[in-house]
Coordinates of C-alpha atoms and ligand atoms in Angstrom, one line a residue:
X47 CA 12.6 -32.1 21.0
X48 CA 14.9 -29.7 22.7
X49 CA 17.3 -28.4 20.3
X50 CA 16.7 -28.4 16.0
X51 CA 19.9 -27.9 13.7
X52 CA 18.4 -26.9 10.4
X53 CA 20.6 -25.7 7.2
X54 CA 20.9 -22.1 7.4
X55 CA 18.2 -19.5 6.6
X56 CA 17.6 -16.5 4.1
X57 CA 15.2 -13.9 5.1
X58 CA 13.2 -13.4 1.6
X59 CA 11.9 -10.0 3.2
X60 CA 13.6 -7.4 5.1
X61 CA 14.3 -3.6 6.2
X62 CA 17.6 -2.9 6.7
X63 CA 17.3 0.8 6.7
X64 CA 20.2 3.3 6.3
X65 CA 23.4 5.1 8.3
X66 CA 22.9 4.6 11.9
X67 CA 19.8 2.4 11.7
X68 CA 21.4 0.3 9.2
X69 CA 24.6 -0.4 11.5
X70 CA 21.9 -1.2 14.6
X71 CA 19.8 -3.6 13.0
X72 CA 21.9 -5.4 10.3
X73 CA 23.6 -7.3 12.8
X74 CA 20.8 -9.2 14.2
X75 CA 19.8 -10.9 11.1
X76 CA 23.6 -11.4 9.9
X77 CA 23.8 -13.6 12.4
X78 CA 21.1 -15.8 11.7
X79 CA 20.7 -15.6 7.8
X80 CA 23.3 -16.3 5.1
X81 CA 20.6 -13.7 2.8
X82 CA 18.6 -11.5 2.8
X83 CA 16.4 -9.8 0.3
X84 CA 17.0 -5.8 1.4
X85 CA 14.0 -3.7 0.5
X86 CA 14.4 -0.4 -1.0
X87 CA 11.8 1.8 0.5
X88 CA 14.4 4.5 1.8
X89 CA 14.3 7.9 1.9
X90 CA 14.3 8.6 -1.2
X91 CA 13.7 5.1 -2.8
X92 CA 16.3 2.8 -4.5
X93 CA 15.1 3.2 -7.7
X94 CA 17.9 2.8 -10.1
X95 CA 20.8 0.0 -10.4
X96 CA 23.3 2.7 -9.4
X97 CA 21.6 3.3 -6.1
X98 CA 21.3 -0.6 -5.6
X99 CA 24.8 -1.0 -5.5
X100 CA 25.2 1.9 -3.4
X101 CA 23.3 0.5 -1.2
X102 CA 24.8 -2.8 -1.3
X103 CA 27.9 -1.6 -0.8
X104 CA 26.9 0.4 2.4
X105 CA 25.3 -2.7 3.7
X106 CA 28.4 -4.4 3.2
X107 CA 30.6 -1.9 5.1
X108 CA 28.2 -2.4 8.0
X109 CA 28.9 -5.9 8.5
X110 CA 30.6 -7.2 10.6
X111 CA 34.5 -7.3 9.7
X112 CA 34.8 -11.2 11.4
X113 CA 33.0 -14.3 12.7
X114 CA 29.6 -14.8 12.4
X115 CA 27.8 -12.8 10.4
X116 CA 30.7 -11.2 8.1
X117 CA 29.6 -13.6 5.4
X118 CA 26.4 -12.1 5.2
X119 CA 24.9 -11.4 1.5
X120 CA 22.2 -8.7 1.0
X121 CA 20.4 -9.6 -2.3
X122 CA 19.3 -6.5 -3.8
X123 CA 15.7 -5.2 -5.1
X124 CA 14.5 -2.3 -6.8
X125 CA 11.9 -0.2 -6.4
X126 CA 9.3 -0.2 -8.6
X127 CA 7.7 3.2 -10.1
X128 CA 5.2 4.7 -12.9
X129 CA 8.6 5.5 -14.2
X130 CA 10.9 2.8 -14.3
X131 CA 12.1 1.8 -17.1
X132 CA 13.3 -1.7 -18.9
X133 CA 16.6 -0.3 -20.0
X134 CA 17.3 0.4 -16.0
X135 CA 15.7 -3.0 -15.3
X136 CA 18.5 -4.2 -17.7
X137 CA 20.9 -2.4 -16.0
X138 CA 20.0 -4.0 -12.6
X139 CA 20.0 -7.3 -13.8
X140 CA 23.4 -6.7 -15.0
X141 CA 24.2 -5.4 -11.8
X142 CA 22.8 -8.4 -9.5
X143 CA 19.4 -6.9 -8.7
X144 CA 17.6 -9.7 -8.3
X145 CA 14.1 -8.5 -8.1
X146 CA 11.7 -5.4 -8.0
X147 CA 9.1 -4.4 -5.7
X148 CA 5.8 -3.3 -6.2
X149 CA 4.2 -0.7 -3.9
X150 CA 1.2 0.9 -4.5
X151 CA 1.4 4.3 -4.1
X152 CA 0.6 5.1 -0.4
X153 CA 0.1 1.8 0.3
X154 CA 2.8 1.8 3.8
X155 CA 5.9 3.6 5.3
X156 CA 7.9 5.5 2.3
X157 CA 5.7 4.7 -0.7
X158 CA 4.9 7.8 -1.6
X159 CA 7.0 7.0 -4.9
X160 CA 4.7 4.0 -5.3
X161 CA 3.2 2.8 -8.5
X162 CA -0.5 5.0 -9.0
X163 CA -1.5 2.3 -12.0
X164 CA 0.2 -0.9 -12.4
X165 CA -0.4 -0.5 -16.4
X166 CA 1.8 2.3 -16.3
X167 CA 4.7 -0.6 -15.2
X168 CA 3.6 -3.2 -17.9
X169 CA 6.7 -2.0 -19.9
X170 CA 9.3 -2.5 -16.9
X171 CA 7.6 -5.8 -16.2
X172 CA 7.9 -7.0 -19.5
X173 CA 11.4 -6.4 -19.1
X174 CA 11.7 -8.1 -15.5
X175 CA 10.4 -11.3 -17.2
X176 CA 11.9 -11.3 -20.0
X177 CA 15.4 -10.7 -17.8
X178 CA 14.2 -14.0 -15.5
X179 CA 13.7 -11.4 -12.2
X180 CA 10.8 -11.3 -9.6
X181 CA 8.3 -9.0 -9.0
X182 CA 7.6 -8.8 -5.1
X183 CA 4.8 -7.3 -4.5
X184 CA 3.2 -5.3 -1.6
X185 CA -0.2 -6.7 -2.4
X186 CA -3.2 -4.1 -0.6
X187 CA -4.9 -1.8 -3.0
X188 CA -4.7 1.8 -1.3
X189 CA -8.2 3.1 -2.4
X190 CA -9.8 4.8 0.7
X191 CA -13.5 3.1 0.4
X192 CA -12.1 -0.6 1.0
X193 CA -12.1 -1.0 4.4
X194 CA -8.1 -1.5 5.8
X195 CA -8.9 -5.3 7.1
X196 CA -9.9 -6.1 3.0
X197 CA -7.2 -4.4 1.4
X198 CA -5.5 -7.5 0.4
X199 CA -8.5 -9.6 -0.7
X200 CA -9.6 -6.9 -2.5
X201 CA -5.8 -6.3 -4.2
X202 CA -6.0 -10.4 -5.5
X203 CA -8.9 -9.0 -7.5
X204 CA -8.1 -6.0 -8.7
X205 CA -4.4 -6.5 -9.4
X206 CA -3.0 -9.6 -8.6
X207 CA -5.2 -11.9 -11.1
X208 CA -4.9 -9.4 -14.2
X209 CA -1.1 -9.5 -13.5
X210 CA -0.8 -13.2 -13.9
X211 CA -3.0 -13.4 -17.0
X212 CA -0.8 -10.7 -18.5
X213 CA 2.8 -12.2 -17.2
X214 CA 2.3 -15.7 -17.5
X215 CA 6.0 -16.2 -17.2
X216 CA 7.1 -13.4 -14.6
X217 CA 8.3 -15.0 -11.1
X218 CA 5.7 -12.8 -8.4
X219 CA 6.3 -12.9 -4.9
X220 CA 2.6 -12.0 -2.7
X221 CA 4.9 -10.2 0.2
X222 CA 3.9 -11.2 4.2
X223 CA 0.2 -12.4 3.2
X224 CA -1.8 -11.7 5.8
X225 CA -5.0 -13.4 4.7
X226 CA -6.7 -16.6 3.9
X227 CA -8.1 -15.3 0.6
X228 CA -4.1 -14.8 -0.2
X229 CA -3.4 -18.1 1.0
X230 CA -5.6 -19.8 -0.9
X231 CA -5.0 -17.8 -3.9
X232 CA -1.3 -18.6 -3.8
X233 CA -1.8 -22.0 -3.3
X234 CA -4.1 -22.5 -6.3
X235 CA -1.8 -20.5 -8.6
X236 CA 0.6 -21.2 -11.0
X237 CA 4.2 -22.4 -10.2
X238 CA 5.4 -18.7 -10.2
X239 CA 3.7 -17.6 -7.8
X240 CA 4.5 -17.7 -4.3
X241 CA 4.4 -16.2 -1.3
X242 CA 6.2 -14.7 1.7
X243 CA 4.8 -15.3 5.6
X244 CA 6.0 -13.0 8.2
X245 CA 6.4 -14.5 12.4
X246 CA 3.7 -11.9 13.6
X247 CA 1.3 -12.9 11.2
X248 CA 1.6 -16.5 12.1
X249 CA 1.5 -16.1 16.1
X250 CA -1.2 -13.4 16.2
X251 CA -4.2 -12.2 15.2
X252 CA -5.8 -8.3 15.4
X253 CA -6.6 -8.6 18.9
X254 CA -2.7 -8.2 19.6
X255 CA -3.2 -4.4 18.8
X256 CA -5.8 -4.2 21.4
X257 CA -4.9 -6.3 24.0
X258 CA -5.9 -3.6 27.2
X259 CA -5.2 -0.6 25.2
X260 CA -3.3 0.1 21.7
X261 CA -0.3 -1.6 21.8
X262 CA 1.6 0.1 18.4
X263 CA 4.4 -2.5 18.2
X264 CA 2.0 -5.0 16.8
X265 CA 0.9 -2.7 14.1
X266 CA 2.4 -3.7 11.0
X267 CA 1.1 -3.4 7.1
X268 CA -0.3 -5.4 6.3
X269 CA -2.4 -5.3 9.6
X270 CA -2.7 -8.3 11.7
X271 CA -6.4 -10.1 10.7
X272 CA -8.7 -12.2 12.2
X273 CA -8.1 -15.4 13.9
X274 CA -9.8 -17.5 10.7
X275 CA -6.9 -15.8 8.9
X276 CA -4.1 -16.9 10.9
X277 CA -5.4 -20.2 11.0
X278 CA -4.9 -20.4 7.1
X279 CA -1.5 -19.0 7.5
X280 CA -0.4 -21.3 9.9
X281 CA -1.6 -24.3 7.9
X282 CA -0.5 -22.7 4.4
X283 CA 3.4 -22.1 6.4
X284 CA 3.3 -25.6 8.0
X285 CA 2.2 -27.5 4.4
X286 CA 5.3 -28.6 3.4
X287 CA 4.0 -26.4 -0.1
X288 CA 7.2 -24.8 -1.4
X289 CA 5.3 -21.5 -2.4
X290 CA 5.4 -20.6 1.1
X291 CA 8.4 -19.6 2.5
X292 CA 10.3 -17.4 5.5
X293 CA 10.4 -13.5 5.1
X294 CA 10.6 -11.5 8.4
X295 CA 9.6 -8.3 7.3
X296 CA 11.4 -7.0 9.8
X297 CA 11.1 -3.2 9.8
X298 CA 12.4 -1.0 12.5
X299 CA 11.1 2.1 13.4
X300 CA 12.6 4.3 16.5
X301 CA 9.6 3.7 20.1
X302 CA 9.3 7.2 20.0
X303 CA 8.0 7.2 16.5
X304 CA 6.1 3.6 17.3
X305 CA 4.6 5.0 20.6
X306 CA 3.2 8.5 19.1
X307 CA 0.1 10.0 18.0
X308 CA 0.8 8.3 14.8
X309 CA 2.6 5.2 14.9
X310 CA 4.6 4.2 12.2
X311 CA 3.8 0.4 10.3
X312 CA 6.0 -2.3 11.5
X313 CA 7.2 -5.0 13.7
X314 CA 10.7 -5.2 14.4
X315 CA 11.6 -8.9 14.6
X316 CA 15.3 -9.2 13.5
X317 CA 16.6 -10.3 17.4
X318 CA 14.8 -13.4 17.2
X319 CA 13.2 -14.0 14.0
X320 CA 14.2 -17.5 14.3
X321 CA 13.0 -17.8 17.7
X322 CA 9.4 -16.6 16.8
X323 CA 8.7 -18.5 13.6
X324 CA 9.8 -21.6 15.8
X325 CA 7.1 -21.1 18.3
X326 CA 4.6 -20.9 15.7
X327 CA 5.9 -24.0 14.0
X328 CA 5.8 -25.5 17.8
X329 CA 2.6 -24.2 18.6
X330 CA 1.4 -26.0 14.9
X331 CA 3.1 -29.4 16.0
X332 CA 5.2 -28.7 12.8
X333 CA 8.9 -28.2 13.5
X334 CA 9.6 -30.6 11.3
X335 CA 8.7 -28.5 8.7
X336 CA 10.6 -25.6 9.4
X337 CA 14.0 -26.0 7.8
X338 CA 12.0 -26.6 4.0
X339 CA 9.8 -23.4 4.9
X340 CA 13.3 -21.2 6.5
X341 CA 15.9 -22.6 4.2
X342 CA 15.1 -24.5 0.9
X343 CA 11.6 -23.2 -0.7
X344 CA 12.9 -19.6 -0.8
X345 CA 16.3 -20.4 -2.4
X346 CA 14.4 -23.0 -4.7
X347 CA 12.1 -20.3 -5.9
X348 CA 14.8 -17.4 -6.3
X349 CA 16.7 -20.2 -8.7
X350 CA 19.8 -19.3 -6.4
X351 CA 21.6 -22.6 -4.1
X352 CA 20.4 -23.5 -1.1
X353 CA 23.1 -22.7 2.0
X354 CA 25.4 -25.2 3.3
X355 CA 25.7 -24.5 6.9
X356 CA 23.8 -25.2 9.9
X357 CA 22.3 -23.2 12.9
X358 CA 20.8 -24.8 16.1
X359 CA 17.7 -23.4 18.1
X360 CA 18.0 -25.1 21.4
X361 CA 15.3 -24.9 24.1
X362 CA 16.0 -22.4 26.5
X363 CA 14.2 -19.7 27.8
X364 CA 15.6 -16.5 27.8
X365 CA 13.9 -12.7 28.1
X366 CA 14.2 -10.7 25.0
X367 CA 15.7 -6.8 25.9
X368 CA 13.4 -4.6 26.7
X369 CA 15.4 -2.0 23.8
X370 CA 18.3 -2.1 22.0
X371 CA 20.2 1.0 20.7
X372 CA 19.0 2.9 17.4
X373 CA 21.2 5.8 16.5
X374 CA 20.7 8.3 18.8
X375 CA 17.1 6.5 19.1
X376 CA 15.8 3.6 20.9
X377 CA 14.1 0.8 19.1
X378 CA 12.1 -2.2 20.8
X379 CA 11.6 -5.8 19.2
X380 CA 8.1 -7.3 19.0
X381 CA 7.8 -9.3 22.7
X382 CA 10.4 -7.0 24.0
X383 CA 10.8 -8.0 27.8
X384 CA 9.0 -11.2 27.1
X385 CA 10.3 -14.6 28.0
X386 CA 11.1 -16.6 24.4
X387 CA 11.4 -20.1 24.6
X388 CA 13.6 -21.1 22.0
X389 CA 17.0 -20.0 21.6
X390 CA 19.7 -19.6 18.6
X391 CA 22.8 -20.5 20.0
Ligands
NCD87 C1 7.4 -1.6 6.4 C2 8.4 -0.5 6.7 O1 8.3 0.0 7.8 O2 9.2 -0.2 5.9 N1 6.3 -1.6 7.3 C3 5.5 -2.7 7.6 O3 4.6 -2.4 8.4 N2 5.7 -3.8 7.1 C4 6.9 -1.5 5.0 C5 6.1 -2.6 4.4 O4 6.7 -3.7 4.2 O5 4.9 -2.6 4.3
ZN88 ZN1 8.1 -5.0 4.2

């Protein structure tokens, strides 16, 4: 098969940033996606309805003003703290929030503002329930005796199960599982539960960090596990099950803040997200699945409609820039200066 026309995707997880970043990157998936689910882990953190539409409204006016891409729609989240509360998850509903996120305090880049105790939520997730809106959740518990390579096995545990038992009803979303454990938890869980699986998760395993030295632009959160973990990924992605579905995680950070003394967490995929999640489903001898896994489970879950146009990958090798402009920054994608073999036309 040399060229695949699927319906057109949604990217169920994404960092669009702000200002000047916001203007660099947002291009690159409005031109692939119809949606995208815009995270809210600025600086400070889109925490109320009011700064949702803010935000939305900046994304927006970054668009592009014609032609592909101007159609984009960002599909707005809140962020989730000790303090929210259900009258502003009310207010977010009513403002077309469609869903909150859950990061554990200190759990990855801005979450400082993160939840300390889920208990402290249960009210604001009784109201996210009740109002028919996910909870997406960052899913590593933070606590510095668990070992960094167990933080998500160890979050299933900890929070993930007593969450379930106590929101029965509540539409969760396990963000970019990294793990088998995850996998198979999702898998075996109740029909509103699913999951979210990132392209660097599914074409590498932790080696990639080390390959010849540290290489920071395959350090993402969470980080990239063992082969036996990748495996389950690939096959849990490539099921056909609808509770696994695309979200990039796409999260830029300048090279001079990647390539430092401390590296900030994150891939930056947006220039050819398609492209990469491709070559897994190649590699897996599943391209067949992709469309279901890019374009209809995701929708399906969110209860929105499916999109009605098309894009076509066509085979057709082409290198990826070695940077693009950030700002007054640089910024290089994951496999920047590599040859990709698929191509979005
Ligand atoms: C994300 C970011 O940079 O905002 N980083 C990452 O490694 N994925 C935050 C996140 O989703 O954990
Ligand atoms: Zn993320």
């Amino acid at each position: 098969m040399d060229s695949l026309t699927i319906t057109r995707p949604d990217d169920w997880h994404l960092h669009l940033r702000d200002g000047a970043a916001l203007t660099a990157v947002l291009h690159f998936t409005a031109r692939q996606f119809a949606r995208a689910i815009a995270m809210p882990n600025l600086r400070p953190p889109v925490t109320t309805a009011a700064q949702a539409v803010a935000y939305r409204e900046r994304i927006l006016a970054a668009l592009p003003r014609e032609g592909t891409g101007s159609g984009f729609q960002p599909l707005m989240t809140l962020y989730l703290t000790d303090n929210t509360t259900a009258e502003e998850i009310e207010r977010a509903k009513a403002a077309g929030v469609v869903a909150v996120k859950l990061y554990p305090a200190g759990a990855t880049t801005n979450s400082d503002a993160g939840v300390t105790d889920i208990r402290k939520t249960y009210a604001a997730l009784e109201a996210l329930q009740r109002q028919g809106m996910l909870l997406l959740v960052h899913g590593e518990v933070t606590e510095g005796e668990i070992d960094v390579f167990d933080r998500e096995a160890v979050f299933i545990e900890r929070v993930m199960q007593p969450l379930r038992a106590d929101f029965p009803e509540l539409k969760v979303v396990f963000e970019h599982i990294t793990t088998k454990e995850a996998a198979e938890y999702v898998a075996g869980s109740c029909r509103h539960t699913a999951a979210t699986v990132t392209p660097q998760h599914l074409l590498y395993n932790r080696n990639s960090i080390f390959m010849g030295g540290l290489r920071p632009h395959y350090y993402c959160l969470p980080v990239l596990k063992r082969e036996v973990h990748r495996q389950a990924l690939i096959r849990a992605a490539t099921s056909g099950s609808p509770k696994f579905f695309l979200g990039t995680d796409s999260a830029p950070h300048a090279a001079q803040l990647k390539e430092n003394s401390v590296c900030g967490a994150g891939c930056f995929t947006a220039p050819a997200a398609l492209e990469l999640y491709a070559e897994a489903f190649e590699a897996a001898g599943a391209l067949d699945k992709l469309e279901a896994f890019a374009s209809f489970y995701g929708p399906d879950f969110y209860g929105l409609s499916r999109n009605t146009g098309t894009v076509t990958l066509k085979r057709e090798p082409w290198p990826l820039p070695e940077t693009y402009p950030f700002g007054d920054a640089t910024i290089k994608p994951l496999r920047a200066g590599e040859t990709l073999n698929w191509r979005l036309q």
